[in-house]
Coordinates of C-alpha atoms in Angstrom, one line a residue:
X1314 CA 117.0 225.5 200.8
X1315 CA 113.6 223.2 199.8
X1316 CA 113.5 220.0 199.4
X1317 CA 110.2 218.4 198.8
X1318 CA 109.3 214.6 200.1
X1319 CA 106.5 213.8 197.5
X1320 CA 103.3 211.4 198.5
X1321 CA 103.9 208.8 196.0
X1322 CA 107.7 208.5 196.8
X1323 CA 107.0 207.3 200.8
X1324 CA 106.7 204.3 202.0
X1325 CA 103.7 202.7 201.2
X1326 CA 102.1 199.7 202.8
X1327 CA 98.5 197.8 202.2
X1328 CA 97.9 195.4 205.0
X1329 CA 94.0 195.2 204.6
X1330 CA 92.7 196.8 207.5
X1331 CA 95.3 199.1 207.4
X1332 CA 96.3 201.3 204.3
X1333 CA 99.7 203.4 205.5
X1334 CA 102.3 205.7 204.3
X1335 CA 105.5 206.4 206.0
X1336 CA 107.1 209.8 205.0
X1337 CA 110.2 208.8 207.3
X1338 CA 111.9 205.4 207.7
X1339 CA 110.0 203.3 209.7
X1340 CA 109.8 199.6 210.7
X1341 CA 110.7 197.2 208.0
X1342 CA 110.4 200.5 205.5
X1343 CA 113.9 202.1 205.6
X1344 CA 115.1 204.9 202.9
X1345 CA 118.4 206.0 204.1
X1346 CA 117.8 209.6 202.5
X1347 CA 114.7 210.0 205.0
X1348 CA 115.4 208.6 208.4
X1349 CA 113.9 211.6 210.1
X1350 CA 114.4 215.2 210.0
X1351 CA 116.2 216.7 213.3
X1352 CA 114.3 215.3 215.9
X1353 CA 111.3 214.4 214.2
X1354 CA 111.2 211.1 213.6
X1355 CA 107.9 209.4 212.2
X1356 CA 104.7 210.9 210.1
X1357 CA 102.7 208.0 209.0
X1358 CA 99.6 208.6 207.7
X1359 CA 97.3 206.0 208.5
X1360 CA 93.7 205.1 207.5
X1361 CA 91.8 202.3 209.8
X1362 CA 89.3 200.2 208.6
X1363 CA 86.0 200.0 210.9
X1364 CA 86.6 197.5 213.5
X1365 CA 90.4 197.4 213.5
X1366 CA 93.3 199.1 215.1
X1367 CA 96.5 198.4 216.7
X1368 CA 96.6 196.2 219.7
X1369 CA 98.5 196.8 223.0
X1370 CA 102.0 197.2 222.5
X1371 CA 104.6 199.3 224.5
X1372 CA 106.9 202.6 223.3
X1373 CA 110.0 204.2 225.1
X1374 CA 111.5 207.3 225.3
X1375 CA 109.1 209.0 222.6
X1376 CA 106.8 212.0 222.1
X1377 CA 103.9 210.0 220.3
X1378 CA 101.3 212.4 218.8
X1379 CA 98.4 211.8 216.9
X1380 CA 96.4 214.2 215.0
X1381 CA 93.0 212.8 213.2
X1382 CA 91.5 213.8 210.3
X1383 CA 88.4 211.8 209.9
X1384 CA 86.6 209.5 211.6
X1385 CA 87.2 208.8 215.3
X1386 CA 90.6 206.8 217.3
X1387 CA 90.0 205.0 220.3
X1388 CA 93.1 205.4 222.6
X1389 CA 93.9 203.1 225.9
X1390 CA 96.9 203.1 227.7
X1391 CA 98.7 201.7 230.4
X1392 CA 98.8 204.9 232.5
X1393 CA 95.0 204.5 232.9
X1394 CA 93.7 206.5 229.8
X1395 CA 90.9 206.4 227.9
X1396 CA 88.9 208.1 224.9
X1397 CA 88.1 209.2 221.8
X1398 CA 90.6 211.5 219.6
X1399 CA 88.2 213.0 216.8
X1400 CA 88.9 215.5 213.8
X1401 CA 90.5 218.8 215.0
X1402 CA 92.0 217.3 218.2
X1403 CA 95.8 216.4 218.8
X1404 CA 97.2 213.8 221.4
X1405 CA 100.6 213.9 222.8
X1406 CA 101.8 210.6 224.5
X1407 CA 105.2 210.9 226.0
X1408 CA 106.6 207.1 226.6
X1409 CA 109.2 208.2 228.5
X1410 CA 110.5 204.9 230.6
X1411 CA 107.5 202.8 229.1
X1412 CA 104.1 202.6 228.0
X1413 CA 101.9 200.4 227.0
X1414 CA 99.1 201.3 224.7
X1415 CA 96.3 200.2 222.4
X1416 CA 94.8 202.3 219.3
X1417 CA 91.7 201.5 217.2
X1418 CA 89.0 202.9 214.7
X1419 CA 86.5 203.9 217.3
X1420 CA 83.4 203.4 214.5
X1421 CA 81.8 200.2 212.8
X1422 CA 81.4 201.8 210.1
X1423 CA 83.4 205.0 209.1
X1424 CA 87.3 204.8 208.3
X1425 CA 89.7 206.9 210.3
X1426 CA 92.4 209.0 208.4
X1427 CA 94.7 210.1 211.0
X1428 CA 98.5 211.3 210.9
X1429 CA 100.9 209.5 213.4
X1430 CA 103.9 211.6 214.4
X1431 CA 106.8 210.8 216.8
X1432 CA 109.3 213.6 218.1
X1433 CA 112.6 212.0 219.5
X1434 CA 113.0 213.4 223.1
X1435 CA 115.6 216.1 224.6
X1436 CA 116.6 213.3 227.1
X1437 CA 115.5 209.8 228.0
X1438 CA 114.1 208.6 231.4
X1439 CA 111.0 211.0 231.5
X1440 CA 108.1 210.4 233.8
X1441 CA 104.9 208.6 231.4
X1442 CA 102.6 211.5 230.3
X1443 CA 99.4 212.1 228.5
X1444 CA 97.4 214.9 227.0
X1445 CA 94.6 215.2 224.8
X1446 CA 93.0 218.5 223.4
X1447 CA 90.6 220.2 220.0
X1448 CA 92.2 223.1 218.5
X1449 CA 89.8 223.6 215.8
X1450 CA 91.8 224.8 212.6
X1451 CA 88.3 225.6 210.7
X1452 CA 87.2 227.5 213.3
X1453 CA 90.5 230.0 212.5
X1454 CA 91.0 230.0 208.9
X1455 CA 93.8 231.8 207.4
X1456 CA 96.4 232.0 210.9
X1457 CA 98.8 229.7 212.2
X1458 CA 97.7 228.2 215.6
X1459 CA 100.4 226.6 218.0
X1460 CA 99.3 222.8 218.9
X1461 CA 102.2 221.6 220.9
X1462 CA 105.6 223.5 222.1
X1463 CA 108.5 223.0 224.7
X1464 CA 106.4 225.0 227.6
X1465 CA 103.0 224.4 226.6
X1466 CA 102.6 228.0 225.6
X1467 CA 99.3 229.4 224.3
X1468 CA 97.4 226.6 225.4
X1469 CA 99.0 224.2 223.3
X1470 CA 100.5 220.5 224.6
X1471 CA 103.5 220.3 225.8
X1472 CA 106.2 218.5 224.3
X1473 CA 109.6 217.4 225.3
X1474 CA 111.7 218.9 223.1
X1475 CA 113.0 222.0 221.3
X1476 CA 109.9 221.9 218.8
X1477 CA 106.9 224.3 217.9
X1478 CA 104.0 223.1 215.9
X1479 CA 101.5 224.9 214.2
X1480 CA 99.0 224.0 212.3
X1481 CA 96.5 226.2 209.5
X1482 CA 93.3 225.9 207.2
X1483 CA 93.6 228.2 204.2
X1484 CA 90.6 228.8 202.3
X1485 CA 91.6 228.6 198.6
X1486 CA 93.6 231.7 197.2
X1487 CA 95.0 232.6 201.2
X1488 CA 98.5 233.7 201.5
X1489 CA 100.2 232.7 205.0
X1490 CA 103.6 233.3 205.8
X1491 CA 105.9 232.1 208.7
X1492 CA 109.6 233.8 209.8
X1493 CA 112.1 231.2 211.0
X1494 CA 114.5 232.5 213.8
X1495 CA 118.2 231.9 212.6
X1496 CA 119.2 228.3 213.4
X1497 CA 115.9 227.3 212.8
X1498 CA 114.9 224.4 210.6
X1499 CA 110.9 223.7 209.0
X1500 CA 108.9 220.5 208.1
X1501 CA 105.8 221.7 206.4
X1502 CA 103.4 218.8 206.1
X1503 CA 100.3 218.8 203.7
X1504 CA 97.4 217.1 206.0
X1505 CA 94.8 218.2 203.5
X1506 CA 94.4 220.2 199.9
X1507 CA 97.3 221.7 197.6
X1508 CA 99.1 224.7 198.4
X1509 CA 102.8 226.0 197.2
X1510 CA 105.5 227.0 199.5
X1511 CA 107.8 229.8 198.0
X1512 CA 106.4 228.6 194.7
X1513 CA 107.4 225.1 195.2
X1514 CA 103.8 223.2 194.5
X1515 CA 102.9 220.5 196.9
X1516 CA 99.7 218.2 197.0
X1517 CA 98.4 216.4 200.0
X1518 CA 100.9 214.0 201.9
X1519 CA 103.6 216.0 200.5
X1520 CA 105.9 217.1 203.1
X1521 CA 108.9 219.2 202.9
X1522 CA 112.2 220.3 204.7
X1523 CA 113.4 224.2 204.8
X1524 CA 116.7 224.5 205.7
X1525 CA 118.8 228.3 206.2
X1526 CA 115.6 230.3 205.6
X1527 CA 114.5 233.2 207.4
X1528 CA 110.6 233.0 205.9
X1529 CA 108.5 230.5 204.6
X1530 CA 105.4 231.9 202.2
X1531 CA 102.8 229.6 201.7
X1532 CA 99.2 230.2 199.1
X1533 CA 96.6 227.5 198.6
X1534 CA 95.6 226.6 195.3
X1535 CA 92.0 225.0 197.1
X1536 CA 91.1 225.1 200.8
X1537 CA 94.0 223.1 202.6
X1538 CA 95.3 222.3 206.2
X1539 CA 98.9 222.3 207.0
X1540 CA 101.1 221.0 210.1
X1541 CA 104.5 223.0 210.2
X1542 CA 107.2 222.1 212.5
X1543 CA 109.7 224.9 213.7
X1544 CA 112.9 222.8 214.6
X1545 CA 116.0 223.1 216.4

């Protein structure tokens, strides 16, 4: 079973500085059809004006990853972090028994487009983590490439839970599929471009669920880049 979350039907919010949409429900934005699917929890894709960003403000008992599209992020954190998260790379921020953290458009004069995603973790209590790392989708067009697992496998990050994600370019006209081991449940996420999955058409910001599938198919119409998440 499909069933497609469309861009314009998130939640969408306009506060200036801050242009957001909130596939999931999510602070004062609640849809009680989309609360999260399994254990992800949150994408909000978010665009930053120059010389703005989130101040300091704390999380618990959360994988907090962030994945940019253009422009640059300035992270700071409580557990003594600092730098730059530009397009390509993906930061994982496990909260764990508390974290304190700070996140801003690193440019004074570029936006930053970036896609915040939060994975409810397999148990609460965990040790503060941080990791930060490129994986270059462009660079390896037309194949998936694993960005963050359970083990850290492939040189992906490492999160805490049950939950694979890939991510892929497609140049226009590329076929990629993607088998589901049984039990296994998909988000497919639209970062980028317009692509169908088992003929279902989707356009960017569109996300959608696969549920009792063995394989996904997916063919861009024009070069796109896709997040899947393989879920328990």
């Amino acid at each position: 079973m499909l069933a497609v979350r469309h861009s314009e039907d998130r939640g969408y919010f306009d506060h200036g500085w801050l242009k957001t949409y909130h596939t999931f429900s999510f602070a004062g934005y609640h849809d009680p059809k989309f609360t999260g699917f399994r254990s992800l929890r949150v994408i909000n894709e978010d665009r930053v004006s120059p010389g703005h960003g989130f101040p300091t403000h704390g999380h618990a008992d959360m994988e907090i990853l962030s994945y940019v599209l253009e422009g640059a992020l300035a992270h700071q954190d409580s557990l003594g972090n600092g730098s730059v998260i530009r397009p390509g790379e993906l930061q994982r921020m496990s909260a764990g028994t508390g974290v304190r953290h700070s996140e801003a458009n690193a440019s004074p004069s570029e936006l930053v487009h970036f896609l915040q995603i939060w994975i409810l973790p397999e148990k609460q209590g965990l040790k503060p983590s941080y990791e930060q790392r490129p994986f270059g989708l462009s660079d390896r067009p037309g194949q998936w490439v694993l960005m963050a697992s359970r083990k850290g496998n492939d040189g992906s990050l490492r999160v805490h839970q049950d939950v694979k994600l890939s991510g892929a370019a497609l140049p226009a006209g590329q076929s990629l599929g993607y088998e589901l081991a049984p039990d296994r449940f998909a988000w497919i996420q639209v970062a980028r471009g317009e692509a169908s999955v088992d003929n279902v058409h989707l356009n960017a910001g569109d996300g959608l669920a696969a549920s009792d599938l063995t394989a996904i198919e997916i063919e861009s119409h024009q070069p796109s880049e896709l997040l899947l998440f393989d879920l328990a």
